PDB file of C-alpha atoms in Angstrom:
ATOM      1  CA  MET A1144      31.361  -2.143 -21.017  1.00  0.00           C
ATOM      2  CA  THR A1145      29.318  -4.045 -18.138  1.00  0.00           C
ATOM      3  CA  LYS A1146      25.980  -3.549 -18.268  1.00  0.00           C
ATOM      4  CA  ARG A1147      23.864  -1.972 -15.145  1.00  0.00           C
ATOM      5  CA  THR A1148      21.084  -3.305 -14.046  1.00  0.00           C
ATOM      6  CA  LEU A1149      17.918  -1.142 -13.383  1.00  0.00           C
ATOM      7  CA  TYR A1150      14.755  -1.955 -11.716  1.00  0.00           C
ATOM      8  CA  LEU A1151      12.071   0.469 -13.383  1.00  0.00           C
ATOM      9  CA  PHE A1152       9.254   0.737 -11.534  1.00  0.00           C
ATOM     10  CA  GLY A1153       5.890   2.539 -12.846  1.00  0.00           C
ATOM     11  CA  SER A1154       2.728   3.301 -11.132  1.00  0.00           C
ATOM     12  CA  ALA A1155      -0.652   4.228 -12.782  1.00  0.00           C
ATOM     13  CA  ALA A1156      -0.271   7.504 -13.837  1.00  0.00           C
ATOM     14  CA  PRO A1157      -0.469   8.892 -17.660  1.00  0.00           C
ATOM     15  CA  PRO A1158       3.510   9.053 -17.646  1.00  0.00           C
ATOM     16  CA  VAL A1159       3.377   5.024 -17.549  1.00  0.00           C
ATOM     17  CA  PHE A1160       2.138   5.128 -20.971  1.00  0.00           C
ATOM     18  CA  ASP A1161       5.620   6.286 -22.460  1.00  0.00           C
ATOM     19  CA  ILE A1162       7.486   3.102 -20.279  1.00  0.00           C
ATOM     20  CA  ALA A1163       8.533   1.394 -23.764  1.00  0.00           C
ATOM     21  CA  ARG A1164      10.298   4.731 -25.018  1.00  0.00           C
ATOM     22  CA  VAL A1165      11.815   5.250 -21.237  1.00  0.00           C
ATOM     23  CA  ILE A1166      13.097   1.421 -21.408  1.00  0.00           C
ATOM     24  CA  GLU A1167      14.790   1.871 -24.481  1.00  0.00           C
ATOM     25  CA  GLU A1168      16.505   5.273 -23.591  1.00  0.00           C
ATOM     26  CA  ALA A1169      17.907   3.482 -20.263  1.00  0.00           C
ATOM     27  CA  GLN A1170      19.049   0.684 -22.582  1.00  0.00           C
ATOM     28  CA  ALA A1171      20.710   3.136 -25.162  1.00  0.00           C
ATOM     29  CA  ARG A1172      22.246   4.501 -21.650  1.00  0.00           C
ATOM     30  CA  GLY A1173      23.917   0.814 -20.906  1.00  0.00           C
ATOM     31  CA  TRP A1174      21.297  -0.371 -18.672  1.00  0.00           C
ATOM     32  CA  ASP A1175      19.737  -3.696 -18.456  1.00  0.00           C
ATOM     33  CA  VAL A1176      16.139  -2.829 -17.798  1.00  0.00           C
ATOM     34  CA  CYS A1177      13.758  -5.108 -15.441  1.00  0.00           C
ATOM     35  CA  LEU A1178      10.241  -3.575 -15.381  1.00  0.00           C
ATOM     36  CA  GLY A1179       7.792  -3.515 -12.118  1.00  0.00           C
ATOM     37  CA  LEU A1180       4.354  -2.237 -11.983  1.00  0.00           C
ATOM     38  CA  THR A1181       1.785  -1.350  -9.580  1.00  0.00           C
ATOM     39  CA  PRO A1182      -1.230  -3.757 -10.034  1.00  0.00           C
ATOM     40  CA  ALA A1183      -3.235  -0.678 -11.826  1.00  0.00           C
ATOM     41  CA  ALA A1184      -0.314   0.051 -13.487  1.00  0.00           C
ATOM     42  CA  ALA A1185      -0.062  -3.552 -15.098  1.00  0.00           C
ATOM     43  CA  GLU A1186      -3.863  -3.360 -15.648  1.00  0.00           C
ATOM     44  CA  TRP A1187      -3.428   0.138 -17.479  1.00  0.00           C
ATOM     45  CA  LEU A1188      -0.647  -1.579 -20.005  1.00  0.00           C
ATOM     46  CA  ALA A1189      -2.318  -5.473 -20.052  1.00  0.00           C
ATOM     47  CA  ASP A1190      -2.282  -5.388 -23.394  1.00  0.00           C
ATOM     48  CA  GLY A1191       1.583  -4.786 -23.941  1.00  0.00           C
ATOM     49  CA  LEU A1192       2.719  -6.713 -21.265  1.00  0.00           C
ATOM     50  CA  ASP A1193       4.454  -9.456 -23.519  1.00  0.00           C
ATOM     51  CA  GLY A1194       6.079  -7.049 -25.668  1.00  0.00           C
ATOM     52  CA  LEU A1195       7.343  -5.095 -23.014  1.00  0.00           C
ATOM     53  CA  ALA A1196       9.007  -8.064 -21.226  1.00  0.00           C
ATOM     54  CA  ALA A1197      10.187  -9.251 -24.921  1.00  0.00           C
ATOM     55  CA  LEU A1198      11.985  -5.586 -24.845  1.00  0.00           C
ATOM     56  CA  THR A1199      13.372  -6.057 -21.603  1.00  0.00           C
ATOM     57  CA  GLY A1200      14.448  -9.679 -21.735  1.00  0.00           C
ATOM     58  CA  HIS A1201      12.820  -9.984 -18.396  1.00  0.00           C
ATOM     59  CA  PRO A1202       9.191 -10.579 -16.970  1.00  0.00           C
ATOM     60  CA  VAL A1203       7.235  -7.594 -15.936  1.00  0.00           C
ATOM     61  CA  ARG A1204       6.473  -7.878 -12.514  1.00  0.00           C
ATOM     62  CA  SER A1205       3.469  -6.654 -10.461  1.00  0.00           C
ATOM     63  CA  ARG A1206       3.092  -8.790  -7.772  1.00  0.00           C
ATOM     64  CA  TYR A1207       5.494 -10.611  -5.218  1.00  0.00           C
ATOM     65  CA  LYS A1208       6.906 -14.122  -5.989  1.00  0.00           C
ATOM     66  CA  ARG A1209       6.008 -17.119  -3.771  1.00  0.00           C
ATOM     67  CA  PRO A1210       8.449 -18.202  -1.046  1.00  0.00           C
ATOM     68  CA  GLY A1211      10.665 -20.233  -2.431  1.00  0.00           C
ATOM     69  CA  GLU A1212      10.821 -19.421  -6.041  1.00  0.00           C
ATOM     70  CA  PRO A1213      13.726 -17.944  -8.124  1.00  0.00           C
ATOM     71  CA  ASP A1214      14.659 -14.648  -8.507  1.00  0.00           C
ATOM     72  CA  VAL A1215      13.910 -13.887 -12.147  1.00  0.00           C
ATOM     73  CA  TRP A1216      15.626 -10.652 -12.207  1.00  0.00           C
ATOM     74  CA  PRO A1217      19.421  -9.747 -11.565  1.00  0.00           C
ATOM     75  CA  THR A1218      20.321  -7.619  -8.501  1.00  0.00           C
ATOM     76  CA  ALA A1219      19.588  -4.087  -9.014  1.00  0.00           C
ATOM     77  CA  ASP A1220      22.258  -1.522  -9.153  1.00  0.00           C
ATOM     78  CA  ALA A1221      19.719   1.348  -9.014  1.00  0.00           C
ATOM     79  CA  ILE A1222      16.177   1.558  -8.907  1.00  0.00           C
ATOM     80  CA  LEU A1223      14.070   4.342 -10.370  1.00  0.00           C
ATOM     81  CA  VAL A1224      10.212   4.642  -9.410  1.00  0.00           C
ATOM     82  CA  ALA A1225       8.600   6.625 -11.853  1.00  0.00           C
ATOM     83  CA  PRO A1226       5.651   7.873 -12.459  1.00  0.00           C
ATOM     84  CA  ALA A1227       5.245   7.509  -8.550  1.00  0.00           C
ATOM     85  CA  THR A1228       1.830   8.409  -7.626  1.00  0.00           C
ATOM     86  CA  PHE A1229       0.803   9.873  -4.217  1.00  0.00           C
ATOM     87  CA  ASN A1230      -0.243   6.366  -3.368  1.00  0.00           C
ATOM     88  CA  THR A1231       3.058   5.044  -3.791  1.00  0.00           C
ATOM     89  CA  VAL A1232       4.914   7.843  -2.142  1.00  0.00           C
ATOM     90  CA  ASN A1233       2.528   7.880   0.781  1.00  0.00           C
ATOM     91  CA  ALA A1234       2.998   3.996   1.183  1.00  0.00           C
ATOM     92  CA  TRP A1235       6.495   3.932   0.955  1.00  0.00           C
ATOM     93  CA  ALA A1236       7.182   6.450   3.074  1.00  0.00           C
ATOM     94  CA  LEU A1237       5.244   4.631   5.696  1.00  0.00           C
ATOM     95  CA  GLY A1238       6.541   1.169   4.828  1.00  0.00           C
ATOM     96  CA  LEU A1239       3.397  -0.174   3.729  1.00  0.00           C
ATOM     97  CA  THR A1240       4.356  -3.267   1.768  1.00  0.00           C
ATOM     98  CA  ASP A1241       1.551  -4.988   0.230  1.00  0.00           C
ATOM     99  CA  ARG A1242       2.265  -4.266  -3.189  1.00  0.00           C
ATOM    100  CA  PHE A1243       5.190  -5.255  -4.788  1.00  0.00           C
ATOM    101  CA  VAL A1244       7.066  -2.420  -6.012  1.00  0.00           C
ATOM    102  CA  VAL A1245       6.688  -0.544  -2.773  1.00  0.00           C
ATOM    103  CA  GLY A1246       7.846  -3.774  -0.873  1.00  0.00           C
ATOM    104  CA  VAL A1247      11.095  -3.588  -2.929  1.00  0.00           C
ATOM    105  CA  VAL A1248      11.791  -0.321  -2.921  1.00  0.00           C
ATOM    106  CA  ALA A1249      11.041  -0.236   0.777  1.00  0.00           C
ATOM    107  CA  GLU A1250      13.571  -3.358   1.367  1.00  0.00           C
ATOM    108  CA  GLY A1251      15.905  -1.704  -1.134  1.00  0.00           C
ATOM    109  CA  ILE A1252      16.609   1.310   1.301  1.00  0.00           C
ATOM    110  CA  GLY A1253      17.781  -1.111   3.835  1.00  0.00           C
ATOM    111  CA  LYS A1254      20.021  -2.809   1.252  1.00  0.00           C
ATOM    112  CA  ASN A1255      21.798   0.150   0.290  1.00  0.00           C
ATOM    113  CA  ILE A1256      20.823  -0.020  -3.504  1.00  0.00           C
ATOM    114  CA  PRO A1257      20.693   3.873  -4.964  1.00  0.00           C
ATOM    115  CA  ILE A1258      16.797   4.710  -5.629  1.00  0.00           C
ATOM    116  CA  ALA A1259      15.577   8.023  -7.399  1.00  0.00           C
ATOM    117  CA  ALA A1260      11.793   8.415  -7.290  1.00  0.00           C
ATOM    118  CA  MET A1261      10.033  10.801  -9.587  1.00  0.00           C
ATOM    119  CA  PRO A1262       6.351  11.515  -8.018  1.00  0.00           C
ATOM    120  CA  CYS A1263       3.936  12.491 -10.663  1.00  0.00           C
ATOM    121  CA  VAL A1264       0.736  14.332  -8.813  1.00  0.00           C
ATOM    122  CA  ASN A1265      -1.327  17.153  -9.253  1.00  0.00           C
ATOM    123  CA  ALA A1266      -1.346  20.455  -7.637  1.00  0.00           C
ATOM    124  CA  ALA A1267      -4.701  19.081  -5.512  1.00  0.00           C
ATOM    125  CA  TYR A1268      -2.845  16.122  -4.237  1.00  0.00           C
ATOM    126  CA  VAL A1269       0.350  17.793  -2.978  1.00  0.00           C
ATOM    127  CA  ARG A1270      -1.806  20.089  -0.738  1.00  0.00           C
ATOM    128  CA  HIS A1271      -2.470  17.073   1.243  1.00  0.00           C
ATOM    129  CA  ARG A1272      -0.001  17.392   4.265  1.00  0.00           C
ATOM    130  CA  ALA A1273       1.189  13.956   4.185  1.00  0.00           C
ATOM    131  CA  PHE A1274       2.439  14.422   0.727  1.00  0.00           C
ATOM    132  CA  GLU A1275       5.194  16.814   1.879  1.00  0.00           C
ATOM    133  CA  ARG A1276       6.104  14.544   4.723  1.00  0.00           C
ATOM    134  CA  SER A1277       6.214  11.441   2.950  1.00  0.00           C
ATOM    135  CA  VAL A1278       8.690  13.418   0.329  1.00  0.00           C
ATOM    136  CA  GLN A1279      10.843  14.260   3.322  1.00  0.00           C
ATOM    137  CA  GLU A1280      10.966  11.055   4.907  1.00  0.00           C
ATOM    138  CA  LEU A1281      12.110   9.269   1.596  1.00  0.00           C
ATOM    139  CA  ARG A1282      14.718  11.929   1.422  1.00  0.00           C
ATOM    140  CA  GLU A1283      15.949  11.455   5.173  1.00  0.00           C
ATOM    141  CA  MET A1284      16.352   7.693   4.045  1.00  0.00           C
ATOM    142  CA  GLY A1285      18.622   8.566   1.150  1.00  0.00           C
ATOM    143  CA  VAL A1286      16.184   8.254  -1.400  1.00  0.00           C
ATOM    144  CA  THR A1287      16.549  10.729  -4.368  1.00  0.00           C
ATOM    145  CA  VAL A1288      13.220  12.486  -4.973  1.00  0.00           C
ATOM    146  CA  LEU A1289      12.961  14.213  -8.158  1.00  0.00           C
ATOM    147  CA  TYR A1290      10.510  16.945  -7.053  1.00  0.00           C
ATOM    148  CA  GLY A1291      10.225  20.471  -7.233  1.00  0.00           C
ATOM    149  CA  GLU A1292      12.700  22.802  -9.433  1.00  0.00           C
ATOM    150  CA  GLY A1293      15.057  20.484 -11.123  1.00  0.00           C
ATOM    151  CA  GLY A1294      12.304  17.551 -10.732  1.00  0.00           C
ATOM    152  CA  PHE A1295       8.661  16.992 -11.463  1.00  0.00           C
ATOM    153  CA  VAL A1296       6.338  20.268 -10.865  1.00  0.00           C
ATOM    154  CA  PRO A1297       2.946  19.514  -9.896  1.00  0.00           C
ATOM    155  CA  ASN A1298       0.523  20.177 -12.336  1.00  0.00           C
ATOM    156  CA  GLN A1299      -3.496  21.759 -12.342  1.00  0.00           C
ATOM    157  CA  PRO A1300      -5.886  18.875 -12.142  1.00  0.00           C
ATOM    158  CA  GLY A1301      -7.041  17.879 -15.479  1.00  0.00           C
ATOM    159  CA  ARG A1302      -3.748  19.311 -17.141  1.00  0.00           C
ATOM    160  CA  ARG A1303      -1.077  17.499 -18.219  1.00  0.00           C
ATOM    161  CA  GLU A1304       2.346  18.591 -19.081  1.00  0.00           C
ATOM    162  CA  PRO A1305       5.600  16.861 -20.443  1.00  0.00           C
ATOM    163  CA  TYR A1306       7.069  14.405 -18.020  1.00  0.00           C
ATOM    164  CA  PRO A1307      10.559  14.830 -17.701  1.00  0.00           C
ATOM    165  CA  TRP A1308      11.468  11.640 -18.410  1.00  0.00           C
ATOM    166  CA  ASP A1309      14.999  12.637 -19.074  1.00  0.00           C
ATOM    167  CA  ARG A1310      15.957  13.976 -15.229  1.00  0.00           C
ATOM    168  CA  ALA A1311      14.980  10.548 -14.014  1.00  0.00           C
ATOM    169  CA  LEU A1312      17.125   8.678 -16.113  1.00  0.00           C
ATOM    170  CA  ASP A1313      19.939  11.146 -15.578  1.00  0.00           C
ATOM    171  CA  ALA A1314      19.474  10.970 -11.839  1.00  0.00           C
ATOM    172  CA  VAL A1315      20.302   7.258 -11.794  1.00  0.00           C
ATOM    173  CA  ASP A1316      22.940   7.680 -14.389  1.00  0.00           C
ATOM    174  CA  GLY A1317      24.669   9.634 -11.238  1.00  0.00           C
ATOM    175  CA  LEU A1318      23.517   7.523  -8.928  1.00  0.00           C
ATOM    176  CA  ALA A1319      25.149   4.472 -10.221  1.00  0.00           C
ATOM    177  CA  PRO A1320      27.840   5.473 -12.802  1.00  0.00           C
ATOM    178  CA  ALA A1321      28.833   2.985 -15.329  1.00  0.00           C
ATOM    179  CA  ALA A1322      31.896   1.140 -15.387  1.00  0.00           C
ATOM    180  CA  GLU A1323      34.478   2.180 -17.779  1.00  0.00           C
TER     181      GLU A1323
END
């Protein structure tokens, strides 16, 4: 079986601390995983970045490469953005690509790479009108946004519910099925 390449992009929300387990689960499903993090998420996981690179076999990225530098990752067959914070979702929908993760997924839409995103935001954030508009905008651009029933359901501020990682991995499996 040929391995599929998954770009797994995480933002600074508590579920990012589970990322090693999620990488292992994705690998067990036949994915070659490349991990990208927002700068804040990379800072949160700073002590474990070398171990995550060893786990994936690829450098963990949180910054753009310089012009002329070679790509260090294989081409993506699918992208999963999870956990996707309020900031990441809104920046992506608006096309604000100053961060590596947002830039790659914004470009991924134009390259027709299958993309799934699962927010991780609390109920107070989602009351801001921009969030619902951003989710709708991403969906209209072809992104599978796992938000609401069957995806991520916002929790009350300060309360942490289990993050449904299995739903996110199931979604990317469905977007880029394994070759037989």
